[in-house]
Amino acid sequence: MEVPAIYAIAAGGIFLALFLIQTRHVLFHWTESISVLLSGYLTLPDLVRRHRILGPWSRAGVLLHVSYIAVNIALVFFRTESLVDSGRRASELALINIVFPLSAAHLSFLAGLLGISWRSCCKIHRATGWMAVALLSFHIIAELLGQTLNFPLRETRNLLTVIGASVLGILAFFSIPYFRRWSYEIFLRSHQIFAGVFVYGTLQHLPSHSGSARLYVYVTLSILGLTTLLELVIILYRNGIFSGRGAPRAFISFSSRNIRRESFCNTTAANIQIILPRPVQVEPGQYINLWMPAVSLWSWTQTHPFTVTSWSKGKQDTLKLLVQPRKGFSANLVRRGALPTDSLISFLALFTGPHGITEDVDSYETTLIIATEFGIVTSIPYLKKIIYGYNTCTSHTRRLHLVWQVDSIGVCIYYDPFLDPS
């Protein structure tokens, strides 16, 4: 390239950069306007309302899912000469689609890496997983109809392939919301085990000369290995395992109320304070996954997400949680506390996170917070941040409205200690 041409490109690049810097404010204004427009017509209105099995689906969600399905169908039949070719194309597309579901061991960590919410990450995980199941089902049907399948089960390789395909079907069947709600802990661990069996069966099924198909699986496993290693390093660092300061410790007390002025006490919440060996920064709306192996017999296999109710401008060396007793882990936790519930117990605790995204509430003059019953707990960090910003004149907030819906006014008395701004 000639020297004058290099000089002209450099000068043009400088002028283009200055022009973009000058117009960035205009672009940002238009971006905000388009975002509000899309939210009003595509994101907020529900096309399918909430149901026990389906929904809620917004217009944008339906449009994205339909487009995603249409693209995969078009690629399956694009320039294929026979049904068998389309089936083999579908198998390769299925291997590409499973890259996302197998990218990390925990969706919370993957959502944090991508900068999206856990709910959005779950939707992508579910959509790509079901698409992989549909494509692999089409691949099997195409091979059977094409009468090209030579599959003696006496060979170990073929038997493992059948086991992998069967496990995928079982995995998809038990992903129905009914089974997830029945026992989420069992569903989660079996889901991860079945996914591992499916990947192993897929590797056994793929011939050694299928370079591209094996490459997709190896890329998936490499991403999984890297994210798992990164998550493990972050967990060890934030929990101070090798810092010489000891592991985190959870100190638990219980809030209770008298029922009908009798001596019987009903526990309304477990107050957990986690003393950290290394301070962490937690923003409002974020949560941690807590692991306390000594709570019950099977608690060592379980991690549970809890919203952090404490907030400070800097890093925190003590995290506060409020846990509502229900069933499973929280019920076992309450049973470990002796009555009357004014005692203090402690457990070894490890955590992952903080996970989740936070909403910017500093740029608005008026803030409206809506909560129901125990959901007020998730609003406490936002309330603390808004009050701090108002007192220090570091935010634009001037008016704060809190709408708290409860079944009875007496509930507010029981929850009042939880709203302590300390």
Coordinates of C-alpha atoms in Angstrom, one line a residue:
M1 CA 0.0 0.0 0.0
E2 CA 1.3 3.5 -0.9
V3 CA 2.3 5.9 1.8
P4 CA -0.3 8.6 0.8
A5 CA -3.0 5.9 0.9
I6 CA -2.0 5.0 4.5
Y7 CA -2.0 8.7 5.5
A8 CA -5.4 9.2 3.9
I9 CA -6.9 6.2 5.8
A10 CA -5.4 7.4 9.1
A11 CA -6.7 10.9 8.6
G12 CA -10.2 9.6 7.6
G13 CA -10.3 7.3 10.6
I14 CA -9.5 10.3 12.9
F15 CA -12.3 12.4 11.4
L16 CA -14.7 9.4 11.6
A17 CA -13.9 8.8 15.2
L18 CA -14.5 12.5 16.0
F19 CA -17.8 12.4 14.2
L20 CA -19.0 9.3 16.0
I21 CA -18.0 10.9 19.4
Q22 CA -20.0 14.0 18.5
T23 CA -23.1 12.0 17.5
R24 CA -23.1 9.5 20.3
H25 CA -25.5 11.5 22.4
V26 CA -28.0 11.6 19.6
L27 CA -27.6 7.9 19.0
F28 CA -28.1 7.2 22.7
H29 CA -31.3 9.3 22.7
W30 CA -32.7 7.4 19.7
T31 CA -31.7 4.1 21.4
E32 CA -33.7 5.0 24.5
S33 CA -36.7 6.1 22.3
I34 CA -36.6 2.8 20.4
S35 CA -36.3 0.8 23.6
V36 CA -39.4 2.5 25.1
L37 CA -41.3 1.9 21.8
L38 CA -40.4 -1.8 21.7
S39 CA -41.2 -2.3 25.4
G40 CA -44.7 -0.7 24.9
Y41 CA -45.6 -2.9 21.8
L42 CA -43.5 -6.0 22.0
T43 CA -42.0 -6.7 25.5
L44 CA -44.7 -5.7 28.0
P45 CA -48.0 -6.9 26.4
D46 CA -48.6 -10.6 26.9
L47 CA -49.8 -12.6 23.9
V48 CA -50.2 -15.7 26.1
R49 CA -51.1 -15.1 29.7
R50 CA -49.6 -17.0 32.6
H51 CA -50.7 -20.6 32.9
R52 CA -49.7 -23.6 35.0
I53 CA -47.9 -25.1 32.0
L54 CA -47.3 -22.2 29.6
G55 CA -46.7 -18.5 29.7
P56 CA -46.5 -15.8 30.1
W57 CA -45.3 -15.2 26.5
S58 CA -44.9 -11.6 25.3
R59 CA -45.1 -10.7 21.6
A60 CA -41.3 -10.3 21.4
G61 CA -40.9 -13.8 23.0
V62 CA -43.2 -15.4 20.5
L63 CA -41.6 -13.6 17.6
L64 CA -38.1 -14.7 18.7
H65 CA -39.1 -18.3 19.2
V66 CA -40.9 -18.5 15.8
S67 CA -37.9 -17.0 14.1
Y68 CA -35.6 -19.4 15.9
I69 CA -37.6 -22.4 14.8
A70 CA -38.0 -21.1 11.2
V71 CA -34.2 -20.6 10.8
N72 CA -33.5 -24.2 12.1
I73 CA -36.1 -25.7 9.8
A74 CA -34.8 -23.8 6.8
L75 CA -31.2 -24.9 7.5
V76 CA -32.2 -28.5 7.8
F77 CA -33.6 -28.6 4.3
F78 CA -31.3 -26.1 2.6
R79 CA -29.6 -27.7 -0.4
T80 CA -30.1 -31.3 0.8
E81 CA -30.8 -34.0 -1.8
S82 CA -32.6 -36.6 0.4
L83 CA -34.4 -37.1 3.7
V84 CA -31.3 -38.9 5.0
D85 CA -29.1 -35.9 4.2
S86 CA -31.6 -33.6 5.9
G87 CA -31.5 -35.9 9.0
R88 CA -27.8 -35.8 9.1
R89 CA -27.8 -32.0 8.8
A90 CA -30.3 -31.9 11.7
S91 CA -27.9 -33.9 13.8
E92 CA -25.1 -31.4 13.2
L93 CA -27.5 -28.5 14.0
A94 CA -28.5 -30.3 17.2
L95 CA -24.9 -30.5 18.3
I96 CA -24.6 -26.8 17.7
N97 CA -27.7 -26.0 19.6
I98 CA -26.5 -27.9 22.7
V99 CA -23.5 -25.7 23.0
F100 CA -25.4 -23.2 25.1
P101 CA -27.2 -25.6 27.5
L102 CA -23.9 -27.3 28.2
S103 CA -21.8 -24.1 28.5
A104 CA -21.8 -24.0 32.3
A105 CA -22.6 -26.2 35.3
H106 CA -24.8 -23.5 36.8
L107 CA -27.1 -21.1 34.9
S108 CA -26.6 -18.3 37.5
F109 CA -22.9 -18.2 36.7
L110 CA -23.5 -18.3 32.9
A111 CA -26.1 -15.5 33.2
G112 CA -23.5 -13.4 35.0
L113 CA -20.9 -14.0 32.3
L114 CA -23.3 -12.9 29.6
G115 CA -24.7 -10.0 31.6
I116 CA -28.3 -11.2 31.3
S117 CA -30.9 -12.1 33.9
W118 CA -31.3 -15.6 35.2
R119 CA -34.8 -15.8 33.8
S120 CA -33.6 -14.9 30.3
C121 CA -30.8 -17.4 30.6
C122 CA -33.3 -20.1 31.5
K123 CA -35.5 -19.2 28.5
I124 CA -32.5 -19.6 26.2
H125 CA -31.5 -22.8 27.9
R126 CA -35.0 -24.2 27.5
A127 CA -35.4 -23.1 23.9
T128 CA -32.0 -24.5 22.7
G129 CA -32.5 -27.7 24.7
W130 CA -35.9 -28.5 23.2
M131 CA -34.6 -27.5 19.7
A132 CA -31.8 -30.1 20.1
V133 CA -34.3 -32.7 21.2
A134 CA -36.5 -32.0 18.1
L135 CA -33.6 -32.1 15.7
L136 CA -32.2 -35.3 17.1
S137 CA -35.6 -36.9 16.9
F138 CA -35.9 -35.9 13.3
H139 CA -32.4 -37.4 12.7
I140 CA -33.5 -40.7 14.1
I141 CA -36.8 -40.8 12.2
A142 CA -35.0 -39.9 8.9
E143 CA -32.4 -42.7 9.4
L144 CA -35.2 -45.2 10.1
L145 CA -37.3 -44.1 7.1
G146 CA -34.2 -44.1 4.8
Q147 CA -33.5 -47.7 5.7
T148 CA -29.8 -47.0 6.0
L149 CA -29.6 -47.8 9.7
N150 CA -27.3 -50.8 10.5
F151 CA -27.4 -50.8 14.3
P152 CA -26.7 -54.1 16.0
L153 CA -27.1 -53.7 19.7
R154 CA -24.5 -56.4 20.4
E155 CA -21.8 -53.7 19.8
T156 CA -21.0 -51.7 22.9
R157 CA -20.8 -48.5 20.9
N158 CA -24.4 -48.9 19.5
L159 CA -25.7 -49.8 22.9
L160 CA -24.3 -46.7 24.5
T161 CA -25.8 -44.6 21.6
V162 CA -29.3 -46.0 22.4
I163 CA -28.8 -45.3 26.1
G164 CA -27.7 -41.7 25.3
A165 CA -30.8 -41.2 23.1
S166 CA -33.1 -42.7 25.7
V167 CA -31.6 -40.6 28.4
L168 CA -32.2 -37.5 26.3
G169 CA -35.9 -38.4 26.0
I170 CA -36.1 -39.0 29.7
L171 CA -34.4 -35.6 30.3
A172 CA -36.8 -33.8 28.1
F173 CA -39.8 -35.6 29.7
F174 CA -38.9 -34.7 33.2
S175 CA -38.2 -31.1 32.2
I176 CA -42.0 -30.5 32.3
P177 CA -42.8 -28.0 35.0
Y178 CA -44.9 -30.5 37.0
F179 CA -41.9 -32.7 37.7
R180 CA -39.6 -29.8 38.4
R181 CA -42.0 -28.5 41.1
W182 CA -42.4 -32.0 42.6
S183 CA -38.7 -32.1 43.7
Y184 CA -36.4 -29.4 42.2
E185 CA -33.3 -30.8 43.9
I186 CA -33.8 -34.3 42.5
F187 CA -34.6 -32.8 39.1
L188 CA -31.5 -30.6 39.0
R189 CA -29.0 -33.3 39.9
S190 CA -30.7 -35.9 37.6
H191 CA -30.7 -33.3 34.8
Q192 CA -27.0 -32.8 35.1
I193 CA -26.3 -36.5 35.3
F194 CA -28.5 -37.3 32.3
A195 CA -26.8 -34.5 30.3
G196 CA -23.4 -36.1 31.0
V197 CA -24.6 -39.6 29.9
F198 CA -26.1 -38.1 26.7
V199 CA -22.8 -36.4 25.8
Y200 CA -20.8 -39.6 26.4
G201 CA -23.3 -41.6 24.3
T202 CA -23.0 -39.0 21.5
L203 CA -19.2 -39.2 21.4
Q204 CA -19.5 -43.0 21.2
H205 CA -22.0 -42.7 18.3
L206 CA -20.0 -40.3 16.2
P207 CA -17.6 -42.0 13.8
S208 CA -13.9 -41.1 14.0
H209 CA -14.0 -39.5 10.6
S210 CA -16.8 -37.0 11.4
G211 CA -14.5 -34.1 12.1
S212 CA -17.0 -31.3 12.2
A213 CA -19.5 -33.1 14.4
R214 CA -16.9 -34.1 16.9
L215 CA -15.5 -30.6 16.8
Y216 CA -18.9 -29.2 18.0
V217 CA -18.9 -31.6 21.0
Y218 CA -15.2 -30.9 21.8
V219 CA -15.9 -27.1 21.7
T220 CA -18.9 -27.6 24.0
L221 CA -16.8 -29.6 26.5
S222 CA -14.0 -27.0 26.3
I223 CA -16.4 -24.2 27.1
L224 CA -17.9 -26.2 30.0
G225 CA -14.4 -26.9 31.3
L226 CA -13.3 -23.3 31.1
T227 CA -16.5 -21.9 32.8
T228 CA -16.4 -24.6 35.5
L229 CA -12.7 -23.8 36.2
L230 CA -13.4 -20.1 36.3
E231 CA -16.4 -20.6 38.6
L232 CA -14.3 -22.8 40.9
V233 CA -11.5 -20.2 41.1
I234 CA -14.0 -17.4 41.9
I235 CA -15.7 -19.6 44.6
L236 CA -12.4 -20.4 46.3
Y237 CA -11.3 -16.8 46.2
R238 CA -14.5 -15.2 47.5
N239 CA -14.9 -17.8 50.2
G240 CA -11.3 -17.3 51.3
I241 CA -10.5 -21.0 51.3
F242 CA -6.7 -20.5 51.0
S243 CA -6.5 -17.1 52.5
G244 CA -5.7 -18.4 56.0
R245 CA -8.8 -16.6 57.5
G246 CA -11.1 -19.6 57.7
A247 CA -14.2 -20.4 55.8
P248 CA -17.4 -18.3 55.9
R249 CA -19.7 -19.0 58.9
A250 CA -23.4 -18.5 59.0
F251 CA -25.0 -17.4 62.3
I252 CA -28.8 -18.0 62.3
S253 CA -31.5 -16.6 64.6
F254 CA -35.2 -17.0 64.2
S255 CA -38.0 -14.4 64.3
S256 CA -41.3 -15.7 65.7
R257 CA -44.8 -14.5 66.7
N258 CA -47.3 -15.8 69.2
I259 CA -50.4 -17.4 67.7
R260 CA -53.7 -16.1 69.3
R261 CA -51.8 -14.9 72.3
E262 CA -50.9 -18.5 73.3
S263 CA -47.5 -19.8 74.3
F264 CA -47.0 -21.5 71.0
C265 CA -44.6 -19.6 68.7
N266 CA -44.7 -19.8 64.9
T267 CA -41.4 -19.0 63.2
T268 CA -41.8 -16.3 60.6
A269 CA -38.3 -16.1 59.3
A270 CA -34.7 -17.2 59.7
N271 CA -32.3 -14.4 60.0
I272 CA -28.9 -15.4 58.6
Q273 CA -25.7 -13.4 58.9
I274 CA -22.7 -14.8 56.9
I275 CA -19.3 -13.6 58.2
L276 CA -17.0 -13.5 55.2
P277 CA -13.2 -13.9 55.3
R278 CA -13.0 -11.6 52.2
P279 CA -15.4 -8.7 51.6
V280 CA -17.6 -8.7 48.5
Q281 CA -19.5 -6.1 46.6
V282 CA -23.3 -6.8 46.4
E283 CA -25.7 -4.6 44.5
P284 CA -29.5 -4.4 45.2
G285 CA -31.4 -7.2 43.7
Q286 CA -28.5 -9.7 43.6
Y287 CA -28.6 -13.0 45.3
I288 CA -26.2 -15.8 46.4
N289 CA -26.4 -19.6 46.2
L290 CA -25.8 -20.8 49.7
W291 CA -24.4 -24.2 50.6
M292 CA -24.6 -25.4 54.3
P293 CA -23.9 -29.2 54.4
A294 CA -24.6 -29.7 58.1
V295 CA -28.2 -28.6 58.1
S296 CA -29.7 -32.0 57.1
L297 CA -28.7 -35.4 55.8
W298 CA -28.9 -34.4 52.1
S299 CA -28.1 -30.7 52.4
W300 CA -24.6 -31.3 51.2
T301 CA -26.0 -32.0 47.7
Q302 CA -28.0 -28.8 47.7
T303 CA -27.4 -25.1 47.0
H304 CA -30.2 -22.6 47.5
P305 CA -30.6 -19.0 46.1
F306 CA -31.3 -16.3 48.7
T307 CA -31.6 -12.5 48.1
V308 CA -29.0 -10.5 50.0
T309 CA -30.9 -7.9 52.1
S310 CA -27.9 -6.0 53.4
W311 CA -26.4 -3.2 51.3
S312 CA -23.5 -0.7 51.7
K313 CA -21.8 1.7 49.4
G314 CA -18.6 -0.4 49.4
K315 CA -17.8 -4.0 49.9
Q316 CA -19.5 -6.0 52.7
D317 CA -17.8 -8.4 55.1
T318 CA -21.2 -9.5 56.5
L319 CA -24.1 -10.6 54.3
K320 CA -27.6 -10.6 55.7
L321 CA -30.3 -13.0 54.5
L322 CA -34.0 -13.4 55.5
V323 CA -35.4 -16.9 54.8
Q324 CA -39.0 -17.7 54.9
P325 CA -39.7 -21.2 56.3
R326 CA -41.4 -23.4 53.7
K327 CA -40.3 -27.0 53.0
G328 CA -37.1 -28.8 52.3
F329 CA -34.0 -26.8 53.2
S330 CA -35.7 -23.9 55.0
A331 CA -37.9 -26.3 57.0
N332 CA -34.9 -28.3 58.1
L333 CA -33.1 -25.1 59.0
V334 CA -36.0 -24.1 61.3
R335 CA -36.1 -27.5 62.9
R336 CA -32.4 -27.1 63.9
G337 CA -33.3 -24.1 66.0
A338 CA -34.5 -24.8 69.5
L339 CA -37.7 -23.3 70.9
P340 CA -38.1 -20.6 72.0
T341 CA -36.6 -19.2 68.8
D342 CA -34.4 -16.6 70.5
S343 CA -31.3 -18.9 70.3
L344 CA -28.4 -18.5 67.9
I345 CA -26.9 -21.4 65.9
S346 CA -24.1 -21.4 63.4
F347 CA -23.1 -23.6 60.4
L348 CA -20.2 -23.8 58.0
A349 CA -21.4 -22.0 54.8
L350 CA -20.0 -21.6 51.3
F351 CA -21.6 -19.4 48.7
T352 CA -21.4 -18.6 45.0
G353 CA -22.1 -15.2 43.6
P354 CA -23.4 -12.6 43.9
H355 CA -25.5 -13.4 40.9
G356 CA -28.2 -11.4 39.1
I357 CA -28.5 -8.0 37.6
T358 CA -29.5 -4.8 39.4
E359 CA -31.8 -2.0 38.3
D360 CA -30.4 1.6 38.1
V361 CA -32.7 3.6 40.4
D362 CA -30.4 6.6 40.8
S363 CA -31.4 8.4 37.6
Y364 CA -35.1 8.7 38.4
E365 CA -36.8 11.5 40.4
T366 CA -39.7 9.3 41.4
T367 CA -39.4 5.6 42.3
L368 CA -42.3 3.2 42.8
I369 CA -41.6 -0.1 44.6
I370 CA -44.4 -2.8 44.7
A371 CA -44.1 -5.9 46.9
T372 CA -46.4 -8.6 48.3
E373 CA -46.0 -10.4 51.6
F374 CA -42.5 -11.7 52.1
G375 CA -41.5 -10.3 48.8
I376 CA -40.7 -7.1 50.6
V377 CA -37.4 -8.7 51.5
T378 CA -36.1 -8.3 47.9
S379 CA -37.0 -4.6 48.0
I380 CA -35.0 -3.8 51.2
P381 CA -31.6 -3.3 49.5
Y382 CA -33.2 -0.9 47.0
L383 CA -34.8 1.0 49.8
K384 CA -31.5 1.3 51.6
K385 CA -29.7 2.5 48.4
I386 CA -32.4 5.1 47.6
I387 CA -32.3 6.5 51.1
Y388 CA -28.5 6.6 51.1
G389 CA -28.5 8.4 47.7
Y390 CA -31.1 10.9 48.9
N391 CA -29.2 11.7 52.2
T392 CA -25.8 12.0 50.4
C393 CA -27.3 13.9 47.3
T394 CA -25.7 11.3 45.0
S395 CA -28.9 10.3 43.2
H396 CA -31.8 12.1 41.4
T397 CA -34.5 10.4 43.6
R398 CA -36.7 12.9 45.4
R399 CA -39.9 10.8 45.9
L400 CA -40.2 7.2 46.9
H401 CA -43.5 5.3 47.0
L402 CA -43.7 1.8 48.5
V403 CA -46.8 -0.3 47.9
W404 CA -46.8 -3.4 50.1
Q405 CA -49.7 -5.8 49.7
V406 CA -50.4 -8.1 52.7
D407 CA -53.2 -10.4 53.7
S408 CA -53.7 -8.6 57.0
I409 CA -52.4 -5.5 58.7
G410 CA -51.0 -7.6 61.5
V411 CA -48.4 -9.1 59.1
C412 CA -46.8 -5.7 58.9
I413 CA -46.1 -5.8 62.7
Y414 CA -44.4 -9.2 62.3
Y415 CA -42.3 -8.0 59.4
D416 CA -41.4 -4.7 60.9
P417 CA -38.0 -5.8 62.4
F418 CA -37.0 -7.0 58.9
L419 CA -37.2 -3.4 57.6
D420 CA -34.5 -2.2 60.0
P421 CA -32.3 0.0 57.7
S422 CA -29.1 -1.1 59.5

